[in-house]
Amino acid sequence: MTATIPSPAPSETHDAFPINGTDYIEFWVGNAKQSAHYYRAAFGFELVGYRGPETGVRDRASYLLQQDKVRLVLTSPLSPDGVIAEHVRRHGDGVRDMAFWVEDARAAYAAAMERGATSVMEPTVVSDADGEVVLAAIGTYGDTIHSIVERRNYRGLFLPGFRATSSPYHPTSTGLKYVDHCVGNVELGKMNEWVGFYERVLGFTNILTFDDKTISTEYSALMSKVMSNGNGRIKFPINEPAQGKKKSQIEEYLDFYHGPGVQHIAIATDDIIGTVRELKARGVEFLSVPLTYYETVLDRVGKIDEDIAPLAELGILVDRDDEGYLLQIFTKPVQDRPTLFYEIIQRKGAKSFGAGNFKALFEAIEREQDARGNL
Ligand code: FE2
Protein backbone atom coordinates (compact mmCIF):
# COMPACT_ATOMS: atom_id res chain seq x y z
CA MET A 1 0.00 0.00 0.00
CA THR A 2 1.29 3.39 -0.92
CA ALA A 3 1.24 6.02 1.79
CA THR A 4 0.07 9.45 0.82
CA ILE A 5 2.92 11.85 1.27
CA PRO A 6 1.81 15.45 1.26
CA SER A 7 4.11 17.80 -0.59
CA PRO A 8 6.07 19.84 1.91
CA ALA A 9 4.89 23.40 2.34
CA PRO A 10 7.09 25.77 0.33
CA SER A 11 8.65 27.18 3.50
CA GLU A 12 9.90 23.72 4.48
CA THR A 13 11.65 23.05 1.20
CA HIS A 14 15.10 24.34 0.42
CA ASP A 15 14.67 27.89 -0.78
CA ALA A 16 17.30 28.68 -3.39
CA PHE A 17 16.82 32.41 -2.97
CA PRO A 18 15.36 33.19 0.47
CA ILE A 19 13.35 36.42 0.51
CA ASN A 20 11.65 37.64 3.68
CA GLY A 21 9.12 39.71 1.72
CA THR A 22 8.63 42.86 -0.34
CA ASP A 23 10.82 45.59 1.13
CA TYR A 24 9.41 48.51 -0.85
CA ILE A 25 8.13 49.46 -4.30
CA GLU A 26 9.77 52.49 -5.89
CA PHE A 27 8.15 54.55 -8.62
CA TRP A 28 9.99 56.96 -10.87
CA VAL A 29 7.58 59.79 -11.57
CA GLY A 30 7.50 63.27 -13.06
CA ASN A 31 6.45 65.06 -9.89
CA ALA A 32 6.99 63.02 -6.73
CA LYS A 33 5.77 65.81 -4.49
CA GLN A 34 2.35 65.80 -6.12
CA SER A 35 2.22 62.00 -6.53
CA ALA A 36 2.91 61.67 -2.82
CA HIS A 37 -0.04 63.90 -2.09
CA TYR A 38 -2.28 61.75 -4.30
CA TYR A 39 -1.27 58.55 -2.50
CA ARG A 40 -1.77 60.21 0.87
CA ALA A 41 -5.08 61.88 0.14
CA ALA A 42 -6.66 59.24 -2.08
CA PHE A 43 -5.19 55.96 -0.79
CA GLY A 44 -4.55 56.92 2.83
CA PHE A 45 -0.78 56.50 2.93
CA GLU A 46 1.23 58.28 5.61
CA LEU A 47 4.24 60.34 4.56
CA VAL A 48 7.01 59.07 6.83
CA GLY A 49 10.30 59.95 5.18
CA TYR A 50 12.06 62.16 2.66
CA ARG A 51 15.38 62.25 0.87
CA GLY A 52 16.49 65.09 -1.38
CA PRO A 53 18.66 68.20 -1.59
CA GLU A 54 17.82 69.12 2.02
CA THR A 55 19.30 65.79 3.16
CA GLY A 56 22.34 65.97 0.91
CA VAL A 57 21.10 64.14 -2.20
CA ARG A 58 21.53 66.44 -5.18
CA ASP A 59 19.97 64.70 -8.18
CA ARG A 60 16.58 63.47 -6.95
CA ALA A 61 13.82 63.85 -4.40
CA SER A 62 12.16 60.80 -2.82
CA TYR A 63 9.09 60.51 -0.61
CA LEU A 64 8.61 57.45 1.58
CA LEU A 65 4.98 56.49 2.15
CA GLN A 66 3.63 53.79 4.41
CA GLN A 67 0.33 52.11 5.18
CA ASP A 68 0.51 49.04 7.42
CA LYS A 69 3.05 46.76 5.64
CA VAL A 70 2.93 48.58 2.28
CA ARG A 71 5.92 50.83 1.71
CA LEU A 72 6.10 52.99 -1.41
CA VAL A 73 8.90 55.31 -2.52
CA LEU A 74 8.13 58.05 -5.06
CA THR A 75 11.16 59.56 -6.74
CA SER A 76 11.58 62.40 -9.24
CA PRO A 77 14.70 63.63 -11.01
CA LEU A 78 15.83 67.20 -10.39
CA SER A 79 17.39 67.70 -13.82
CA PRO A 80 16.66 66.59 -17.40
CA ASP A 81 19.75 64.37 -17.48
CA GLY A 82 20.25 60.92 -16.07
CA VAL A 83 18.49 57.60 -15.79
CA ILE A 84 15.46 58.77 -13.81
CA ALA A 85 14.57 61.57 -16.24
CA GLU A 86 15.08 59.20 -19.17
CA HIS A 87 12.86 56.56 -17.52
CA VAL A 88 10.08 59.10 -16.94
CA ARG A 89 10.38 60.49 -20.47
CA ARG A 90 10.10 57.04 -21.99
CA HIS A 91 7.68 55.25 -19.67
CA GLY A 92 5.78 58.02 -17.96
CA ASP A 93 5.20 57.45 -14.23
CA GLY A 94 5.81 53.82 -13.39
CA VAL A 95 7.37 51.19 -11.17
CA ARG A 96 11.15 51.12 -11.30
CA ASP A 97 11.92 48.76 -8.42
CA MET A 98 10.21 45.90 -6.58
CA ALA A 99 12.71 45.51 -3.76
CA PHE A 100 13.31 42.23 -1.92
CA TRP A 101 14.04 42.17 1.79
CA VAL A 102 16.69 39.50 2.44
CA GLU A 103 18.89 38.42 5.35
CA ASP A 104 22.14 38.44 3.36
CA ALA A 105 22.28 40.72 0.33
CA ARG A 106 25.80 39.69 -0.70
CA ALA A 107 24.88 36.00 -0.76
CA ALA A 108 21.57 36.66 -2.53
CA TYR A 109 23.24 38.80 -5.18
CA ALA A 110 26.02 36.25 -5.69
CA ALA A 111 23.49 33.42 -6.05
CA ALA A 112 21.45 35.40 -8.59
CA MET A 113 24.53 36.38 -10.61
CA GLU A 114 25.83 32.82 -10.64
CA ARG A 115 22.49 31.74 -12.14
CA GLY A 116 22.54 34.34 -14.88
CA ALA A 117 21.01 37.52 -13.47
CA THR A 118 21.89 40.90 -14.99
CA SER A 119 23.64 43.16 -12.49
CA VAL A 120 22.25 46.64 -11.91
CA MET A 121 24.24 47.35 -8.74
CA GLU A 122 26.90 45.30 -6.97
CA PRO A 123 26.50 44.93 -3.19
CA THR A 124 27.10 48.35 -1.66
CA VAL A 125 27.14 49.31 2.00
CA VAL A 126 25.31 52.51 2.87
CA SER A 127 25.40 53.76 6.42
CA ASP A 128 24.47 56.53 8.79
CA ALA A 129 24.30 56.96 12.57
CA ASP A 130 21.60 54.24 12.74
CA GLY A 131 23.77 51.52 11.24
CA GLU A 132 24.28 50.08 7.80
CA VAL A 133 22.25 48.60 4.97
CA VAL A 134 23.66 46.41 2.23
CA LEU A 135 22.02 47.16 -1.13
CA ALA A 136 22.39 45.39 -4.46
CA ALA A 137 20.15 45.21 -7.53
CA ILE A 138 19.44 42.95 -10.50
CA GLY A 139 17.42 43.58 -13.64
CA THR A 140 14.06 42.04 -14.56
CA TYR A 141 11.72 42.72 -17.52
CA GLY A 142 12.08 46.04 -19.34
CA ASP A 143 13.74 48.75 -17.26
CA THR A 144 12.35 47.28 -14.04
CA ILE A 145 14.72 46.10 -11.31
CA HIS A 146 14.76 44.16 -8.06
CA SER A 147 16.80 45.80 -5.36
CA ILE A 148 18.10 43.38 -2.76
CA VAL A 149 18.00 44.93 0.71
CA GLU A 150 19.75 43.63 3.82
CA ARG A 151 18.78 45.65 6.87
CA ARG A 152 19.68 43.40 9.83
CA ASN A 153 22.32 45.91 11.01
CA TYR A 154 20.12 48.96 10.59
CA ARG A 155 17.89 50.57 13.22
CA GLY A 156 16.87 53.65 11.25
CA LEU A 157 13.60 54.62 9.61
CA PHE A 158 14.16 53.12 6.16
CA LEU A 159 17.46 53.63 4.36
CA PRO A 160 20.41 55.88 5.13
CA GLY A 161 19.78 59.30 3.61
CA PHE A 162 16.06 59.33 4.41
CA ARG A 163 14.99 61.52 7.26
CA ALA A 164 11.75 61.20 9.15
CA THR A 165 9.14 63.75 8.19
CA SER A 166 6.26 65.07 10.16
CA SER A 167 3.35 66.85 8.61
CA PRO A 168 0.17 68.34 10.05
CA TYR A 169 -1.69 66.54 7.25
CA HIS A 170 -2.68 63.04 8.38
CA PRO A 171 -5.29 61.44 6.17
CA THR A 172 -6.67 58.30 7.80
CA SER A 173 -5.77 54.84 6.53
CA THR A 174 -8.11 53.20 4.02
CA GLY A 175 -7.34 49.75 5.44
CA LEU A 176 -4.67 48.69 2.95
CA LYS A 177 -2.51 45.99 4.59
CA TYR A 178 0.16 44.41 2.40
CA VAL A 179 1.16 43.80 -1.22
CA ASP A 180 -0.60 40.62 -2.34
CA HIS A 181 0.94 40.39 -5.83
CA CYS A 182 2.58 42.51 -8.55
CA VAL A 183 1.81 41.77 -12.18
CA GLY A 184 4.18 42.33 -15.09
CA ASN A 185 3.28 42.74 -18.76
CA VAL A 186 5.88 41.43 -21.22
CA GLU A 187 5.97 41.25 -25.02
CA LEU A 188 4.32 38.58 -27.16
CA GLY A 189 6.36 35.39 -26.89
CA LYS A 190 8.35 36.55 -23.86
CA MET A 191 6.24 35.19 -20.98
CA ASN A 192 8.09 31.89 -20.77
CA GLU A 193 11.45 33.62 -20.92
CA TRP A 194 10.59 35.62 -17.79
CA VAL A 195 8.96 32.63 -16.12
CA GLY A 196 12.29 30.87 -16.75
CA PHE A 197 14.18 33.81 -15.26
CA TYR A 198 12.20 33.67 -12.01
CA GLU A 199 12.55 29.87 -11.87
CA ARG A 200 16.20 29.57 -12.78
CA VAL A 201 17.67 32.73 -11.26
CA LEU A 202 15.45 33.29 -8.22
CA GLY A 203 14.15 29.79 -7.49
CA PHE A 204 10.48 30.78 -7.87
CA THR A 205 7.86 28.23 -8.92
CA ASN A 206 5.02 28.50 -11.40
CA ILE A 207 1.92 28.05 -9.21
CA LEU A 208 -0.83 28.84 -11.75
CA THR A 209 -1.19 29.18 -15.50
CA PHE A 210 -3.95 30.84 -17.50
CA ASP A 211 -4.03 30.24 -21.22
CA ASP A 212 -5.64 32.42 -23.85
CA LYS A 213 -8.81 30.33 -23.65
CA THR A 214 -9.29 31.18 -19.98
CA ILE A 215 -8.48 34.81 -20.53
CA SER A 216 -10.27 35.94 -23.63
CA THR A 217 -13.20 38.04 -24.63
CA GLU A 218 -14.73 38.63 -28.00
CA TYR A 219 -11.92 41.03 -28.79
CA SER A 220 -8.72 40.33 -26.97
CA ALA A 221 -6.80 37.68 -25.13
CA LEU A 222 -3.82 37.23 -22.90
CA MET A 223 -1.80 34.48 -21.29
CA SER A 224 -0.52 34.55 -17.75
CA LYS A 225 1.70 32.49 -15.45
CA VAL A 226 1.92 33.17 -11.73
CA MET A 227 5.38 32.85 -10.16
CA SER A 228 5.82 32.52 -6.39
CA ASN A 229 8.90 32.61 -4.21
CA GLY A 230 9.69 29.88 -1.66
CA ASN A 231 7.73 31.27 1.31
CA GLY A 232 4.82 32.39 -0.91
CA ARG A 233 5.04 36.04 0.19
CA ILE A 234 6.08 37.26 -3.25
CA LYS A 235 3.77 36.51 -6.15
CA PHE A 236 4.46 37.79 -9.65
CA PRO A 237 1.94 36.94 -12.37
CA ILE A 238 3.48 37.56 -15.80
CA ASN A 239 1.20 38.38 -18.74
CA GLU A 240 1.80 38.37 -22.45
CA PRO A 241 -0.68 39.39 -25.14
CA ALA A 242 -2.41 36.70 -27.18
CA GLN A 243 -4.03 36.91 -30.56
CA GLY A 244 -7.54 38.38 -30.52
CA LYS A 245 -9.80 40.21 -32.91
CA LYS A 246 -8.60 43.58 -31.69
CA LYS A 247 -5.74 45.06 -29.73
CA SER A 248 -5.28 43.34 -26.39
CA GLN A 249 -5.09 45.41 -23.22
CA ILE A 250 -1.53 44.08 -22.80
CA GLU A 251 -0.52 45.48 -26.19
CA GLU A 252 -2.08 48.81 -25.27
CA TYR A 253 0.04 48.82 -22.12
CA LEU A 254 3.23 47.88 -24.02
CA ASP A 255 2.57 50.64 -26.58
CA PHE A 256 2.10 53.33 -23.96
CA TYR A 257 4.75 52.16 -21.50
CA HIS A 258 7.13 51.63 -24.43
CA GLY A 259 8.05 48.17 -23.30
CA PRO A 260 7.44 45.66 -20.53
CA GLY A 261 6.71 46.83 -17.01
CA VAL A 262 4.51 46.50 -13.96
CA GLN A 263 0.83 46.44 -14.95
CA HIS A 264 -0.85 46.31 -11.56
CA ILE A 265 -0.13 46.07 -7.87
CA ALA A 266 -2.66 44.19 -5.76
CA ILE A 267 -2.98 45.36 -2.17
CA ALA A 268 -4.85 43.34 0.43
CA THR A 269 -7.45 44.60 2.88
CA ASP A 270 -9.46 42.86 5.63
CA ASP A 271 -12.58 44.86 4.79
CA ILE A 272 -12.93 45.46 1.09
CA ILE A 273 -16.34 47.11 1.38
CA GLY A 274 -15.04 49.68 3.87
CA THR A 275 -11.79 50.19 1.97
CA VAL A 276 -13.41 50.66 -1.45
CA ARG A 277 -16.13 52.92 -0.07
CA GLU A 278 -13.43 55.12 1.44
CA LEU A 279 -11.23 55.09 -1.69
CA LYS A 280 -14.21 56.08 -3.85
CA ALA A 281 -15.14 58.89 -1.49
CA ARG A 282 -11.57 60.18 -1.87
CA GLY A 283 -11.72 60.16 -5.65
CA VAL A 284 -10.08 56.86 -6.65
CA GLU A 285 -11.68 55.69 -9.91
CA PHE A 286 -12.60 52.05 -10.38
CA LEU A 287 -13.65 49.93 -13.33
CA SER A 288 -17.33 49.15 -13.19
CA VAL A 289 -19.09 45.94 -14.10
CA PRO A 290 -22.67 45.70 -15.35
CA LEU A 291 -25.28 45.07 -12.66
CA THR A 292 -26.15 41.82 -14.46
CA TYR A 293 -22.88 40.44 -13.03
CA TYR A 294 -24.55 40.40 -9.60
CA GLU A 295 -27.64 38.55 -10.81
CA THR A 296 -25.63 35.38 -11.34
CA VAL A 297 -22.53 35.78 -9.19
CA LEU A 298 -23.85 33.72 -6.27
CA ASP A 299 -24.79 30.85 -8.60
CA ARG A 300 -21.14 30.77 -9.60
CA VAL A 301 -19.43 31.30 -6.24
CA GLY A 302 -21.94 29.93 -3.73
CA LYS A 303 -22.56 31.34 -0.28
CA ILE A 304 -20.46 34.27 0.88
CA ASP A 305 -20.42 36.24 4.16
CA GLU A 306 -21.08 39.61 2.55
CA ASP A 307 -24.39 41.06 1.42
CA ILE A 308 -24.58 41.36 -2.32
CA ALA A 309 -26.03 44.91 -2.25
CA PRO A 310 -22.88 46.78 -1.16
CA LEU A 311 -20.76 44.65 -3.49
CA ALA A 312 -23.02 45.60 -6.42
CA GLU A 313 -23.13 49.24 -5.32
CA LEU A 314 -19.32 49.44 -5.28
CA GLY A 315 -18.61 47.10 -8.21
CA ILE A 316 -16.64 44.55 -6.16
CA LEU A 317 -16.10 41.20 -7.91
CA VAL A 318 -16.21 37.74 -6.30
CA ASP A 319 -14.51 34.49 -7.26
CA ARG A 320 -14.02 31.09 -5.65
CA ASP A 321 -11.43 28.32 -5.79
CA ASP A 322 -11.00 25.03 -3.90
CA GLU A 323 -9.82 26.77 -0.76
CA GLY A 324 -12.26 29.61 -0.38
CA TYR A 325 -13.30 32.80 -2.09
CA LEU A 326 -11.94 36.25 -2.77
CA LEU A 327 -13.29 39.73 -3.37
CA GLN A 328 -11.49 42.09 -5.72
CA ILE A 329 -11.81 45.34 -7.64
CA PHE A 330 -9.55 47.18 -10.07
CA THR A 331 -8.85 50.88 -10.36
CA LYS A 332 -8.56 52.75 -13.61
CA PRO A 333 -4.95 53.63 -14.54
CA VAL A 334 -3.53 56.09 -12.00
CA GLN A 335 -1.73 58.23 -14.60
CA ASP A 336 -2.74 59.56 -18.02
CA ARG A 337 -1.03 56.78 -19.93
CA PRO A 338 -3.11 53.57 -19.73
CA THR A 339 -0.38 51.75 -17.83
CA LEU A 340 -0.23 51.09 -14.07
CA PHE A 341 -3.39 50.43 -12.07
CA TYR A 342 -4.22 48.92 -8.68
CA GLU A 343 -6.22 45.95 -7.49
CA ILE A 344 -7.78 45.89 -4.04
CA ILE A 345 -8.22 42.31 -2.84
CA GLN A 346 -9.69 40.57 0.19
CA ARG A 347 -8.92 36.88 0.47
CA LYS A 348 -11.30 34.62 2.35
CA GLY A 349 -9.35 31.42 1.90
CA ALA A 350 -8.88 31.60 -1.85
CA LYS A 351 -5.28 31.55 -3.04
CA SER A 352 -6.06 32.22 -6.70
CA PHE A 353 -6.39 35.45 -8.68
CA GLY A 354 -9.99 35.75 -9.77
CA ALA A 355 -9.95 33.84 -13.07
CA GLY A 356 -13.75 33.62 -12.94
CA ASN A 357 -13.86 37.41 -13.19
CA PHE A 358 -11.49 37.77 -16.10
CA LYS A 359 -14.24 37.98 -18.69
CA ALA A 360 -16.28 40.63 -16.86
CA LEU A 361 -13.12 42.49 -15.99
CA PHE A 362 -11.64 42.49 -19.48
CA GLU A 363 -14.89 43.63 -20.99
CA ALA A 364 -14.79 46.56 -18.56
CA ILE A 365 -11.19 47.30 -19.57
CA GLU A 366 -12.15 47.13 -23.25
CA ARG A 367 -14.89 49.71 -22.75
CA GLU A 368 -12.18 52.02 -21.39
CA GLN A 369 -9.76 51.11 -24.21
CA ASP A 370 -12.48 51.88 -26.73
CA ALA A 371 -13.10 55.26 -25.10
CA ARG A 372 -9.38 56.01 -25.53
CA GLY A 373 -9.50 54.98 -29.21
CA ASN A 374 -7.10 52.09 -28.56
CA LEU A 375 -9.26 49.02 -29.15
FE1 FE2 B 1 -4.21 40.79 -9.86
PDB file of N, CA, C and O and ligand atoms in Angstrom, residues 180-183 237 263-267 328 330 341-345 347 352-354 358 361, ligand 1:
ATOM      1  N   ASP A 180      -0.217  42.016  -2.105  1.00  0.00           N
ATOM      2  CA  ASP A 180      -0.601  40.624  -2.344  1.00  0.00           C
ATOM      3  C   ASP A 180       0.138  40.062  -3.555  1.00  0.00           C
ATOM      4  O   ASP A 180       0.636  38.952  -3.530  1.00  0.00           O
ATOM      5  N   HIS A 181       0.177  40.815  -4.646  1.00  0.00           N
ATOM      6  CA  HIS A 181       0.938  40.393  -5.826  1.00  0.00           C
ATOM      7  C   HIS A 181       1.201  41.592  -6.732  1.00  0.00           C
ATOM      8  O   HIS A 181       0.514  42.610  -6.625  1.00  0.00           O
ATOM      9  N   CYS A 182       2.224  41.459  -7.574  1.00  0.00           N
ATOM     10  CA  CYS A 182       2.578  42.512  -8.546  1.00  0.00           C
ATOM     11  C   CYS A 182       2.656  41.850  -9.915  1.00  0.00           C
ATOM     12  O   CYS A 182       3.401  40.888 -10.090  1.00  0.00           O
ATOM     13  N   VAL A 183       1.918  42.405 -10.866  1.00  0.00           N
ATOM     14  CA  VAL A 183       1.808  41.771 -12.179  1.00  0.00           C
ATOM     15  C   VAL A 183       2.653  42.511 -13.201  1.00  0.00           C
ATOM     16  O   VAL A 183       2.612  43.743 -13.278  1.00  0.00           O
ATOM     17  N   PRO A 237       2.504  37.409 -11.100  1.00  0.00           N
ATOM     18  CA  PRO A 237       1.943  36.941 -12.366  1.00  0.00           C
ATOM     19  C   PRO A 237       2.620  37.680 -13.523  1.00  0.00           C
ATOM     20  O   PRO A 237       2.950  38.869 -13.411  1.00  0.00           O
ATOM     21  N   GLN A 263       2.185  46.097 -14.530  1.00  0.00           N
ATOM     22  CA  GLN A 263       0.829  46.444 -14.947  1.00  0.00           C
ATOM     23  C   GLN A 263      -0.062  46.808 -13.756  1.00  0.00           C
ATOM     24  O   GLN A 263      -0.786  47.787 -13.808  1.00  0.00           O
ATOM     25  N   HIS A 264      -0.072  45.944 -12.738  1.00  0.00           N
ATOM     26  CA  HIS A 264      -0.852  46.308 -11.556  1.00  0.00           C
ATOM     27  C   HIS A 264      -0.239  45.758 -10.285  1.00  0.00           C
ATOM     28  O   HIS A 264       0.501  44.790 -10.298  1.00  0.00           O
ATOM     29  N   ILE A 265      -0.549  46.467  -9.208  1.00  0.00           N
ATOM     30  CA  ILE A 265      -0.126  46.066  -7.874  1.00  0.00           C
ATOM     31  C   ILE A 265      -1.403  45.769  -7.111  1.00  0.00           C
ATOM     32  O   ILE A 265      -2.319  46.600  -7.086  1.00  0.00           O
ATOM     33  N   ALA A 266      -1.479  44.568  -6.542  1.00  0.00           N
ATOM     34  CA  ALA A 266      -2.662  44.191  -5.765  1.00  0.00           C
ATOM     35  C   ALA A 266      -2.345  44.367  -4.289  1.00  0.00           C
ATOM     36  O   ALA A 266      -1.338  43.852  -3.795  1.00  0.00           O
ATOM     37  N   ILE A 267      -3.192  45.124  -3.600  1.00  0.00           N
ATOM     38  CA  ILE A 267      -2.985  45.365  -2.173  1.00  0.00           C
ATOM     39  C   ILE A 267      -4.159  44.772  -1.412  1.00  0.00           C
ATOM     40  O   ILE A 267      -5.327  44.959  -1.793  1.00  0.00           O
ATOM     41  N   GLN A 328     -12.524  41.265  -5.096  1.00  0.00           N
ATOM     42  CA  GLN A 328     -11.489  42.093  -5.723  1.00  0.00           C
ATOM     43  C   GLN A 328     -12.133  43.199  -6.556  1.00  0.00           C
ATOM     44  O   GLN A 328     -13.279  43.094  -6.987  1.00  0.00           O
ATOM     45  N   PHE A 330     -10.701  46.606  -9.374  1.00  0.00           N
ATOM     46  CA  PHE A 330      -9.552  47.176 -10.074  1.00  0.00           C
ATOM     47  C   PHE A 330      -9.783  48.657 -10.304  1.00  0.00           C
ATOM     48  O   PHE A 330     -10.868  49.075 -10.716  1.00  0.00           O
ATOM     49  N   PHE A 341      -2.176  50.273 -12.885  1.00  0.00           N
ATOM     50  CA  PHE A 341      -3.389  50.427 -12.075  1.00  0.00           C
ATOM     51  C   PHE A 341      -3.248  49.580 -10.814  1.00  0.00           C
ATOM     52  O   PHE A 341      -2.251  48.876 -10.629  1.00  0.00           O
ATOM     53  N   TYR A 342      -4.240  49.672  -9.939  1.00  0.00           N
ATOM     54  CA  TYR A 342      -4.217  48.922  -8.680  1.00  0.00           C
ATOM     55  C   TYR A 342      -5.375  47.943  -8.604  1.00  0.00           C
ATOM     56  O   TYR A 342      -6.435  48.176  -9.204  1.00  0.00           O
ATOM     57  N   GLU A 343      -5.151  46.886  -7.857  1.00  0.00           N
ATOM     58  CA  GLU A 343      -6.221  45.954  -7.489  1.00  0.00           C
ATOM     59  C   GLU A 343      -6.332  46.018  -5.973  1.00  0.00           C
ATOM     60  O   GLU A 343      -5.319  46.074  -5.279  1.00  0.00           O
ATOM     61  N   ILE A 344      -7.551  46.025  -5.479  1.00  0.00           N
ATOM     62  CA  ILE A 344      -7.782  45.888  -4.039  1.00  0.00           C
ATOM     63  C   ILE A 344      -8.373  44.494  -3.870  1.00  0.00           C
ATOM     64  O   ILE A 344      -9.324  44.126  -4.582  1.00  0.00           O
ATOM     65  N   ILE A 345      -7.804  43.708  -2.965  1.00  0.00           N
ATOM     66  CA  ILE A 345      -8.222  42.308  -2.843  1.00  0.00           C
ATOM     67  C   ILE A 345      -8.429  41.936  -1.374  1.00  0.00           C
ATOM     68  O   ILE A 345      -7.676  42.381  -0.507  1.00  0.00           O
ATOM     69  N   ARG A 347      -8.900  38.337   0.615  1.00  0.00           N
ATOM     70  CA  ARG A 347      -8.925  36.879   0.473  1.00  0.00           C
ATOM     71  C   ARG A 347      -9.669  36.249   1.635  1.00  0.00           C
ATOM     72  O   ARG A 347      -9.393  36.558   2.790  1.00  0.00           O
ATOM     73  N   SER A 352      -6.171  31.972  -5.266  1.00  0.00           N
ATOM     74  CA  SER A 352      -6.056  32.215  -6.702  1.00  0.00           C
ATOM     75  C   SER A 352      -6.194  33.713  -7.004  1.00  0.00           C
ATOM     76  O   SER A 352      -6.075  34.548  -6.099  1.00  0.00           O
ATOM     77  N   PHE A 353      -6.472  34.047  -8.260  1.00  0.00           N
ATOM     78  CA  PHE A 353      -6.386  35.446  -8.678  1.00  0.00           C
ATOM     79  C   PHE A 353      -7.638  35.983  -9.350  1.00  0.00           C
ATOM     80  O   PHE A 353      -7.613  37.035  -9.977  1.00  0.00           O
ATOM     81  N   GLY A 354      -8.740  35.219  -9.237  1.00  0.00           N
ATOM     82  CA  GLY A 354      -9.990  35.746  -9.770  1.00  0.00           C
ATOM     83  C   GLY A 354     -10.242  35.410 -11.222  1.00  0.00           C
ATOM     84  O   GLY A 354     -10.852  36.203 -11.947  1.00  0.00           O
ATOM     85  N   PHE A 358     -12.282  37.205 -15.021  1.00  0.00           N
ATOM     86  CA  PHE A 358     -11.494  37.773 -16.101  1.00  0.00           C
ATOM     87  C   PHE A 358     -12.372  38.317 -17.227  1.00  0.00           C
ATOM     88  O   PHE A 358     -12.127  39.392 -17.757  1.00  0.00           O
ATOM     89  N   LEU A 361     -14.134  41.465 -16.193  1.00  0.00           N
ATOM     90  CA  LEU A 361     -13.120  42.492 -15.990  1.00  0.00           C
ATOM     91  C   LEU A 361     -12.569  42.993 -17.319  1.00  0.00           C
ATOM     92  O   LEU A 361     -12.430  44.197 -17.539  1.00  0.00           O
TER      93      LEU A 361
HETATM   94 FE   FE2 B   1      -4.206  40.789  -9.856  1.00  0.00          FE
END
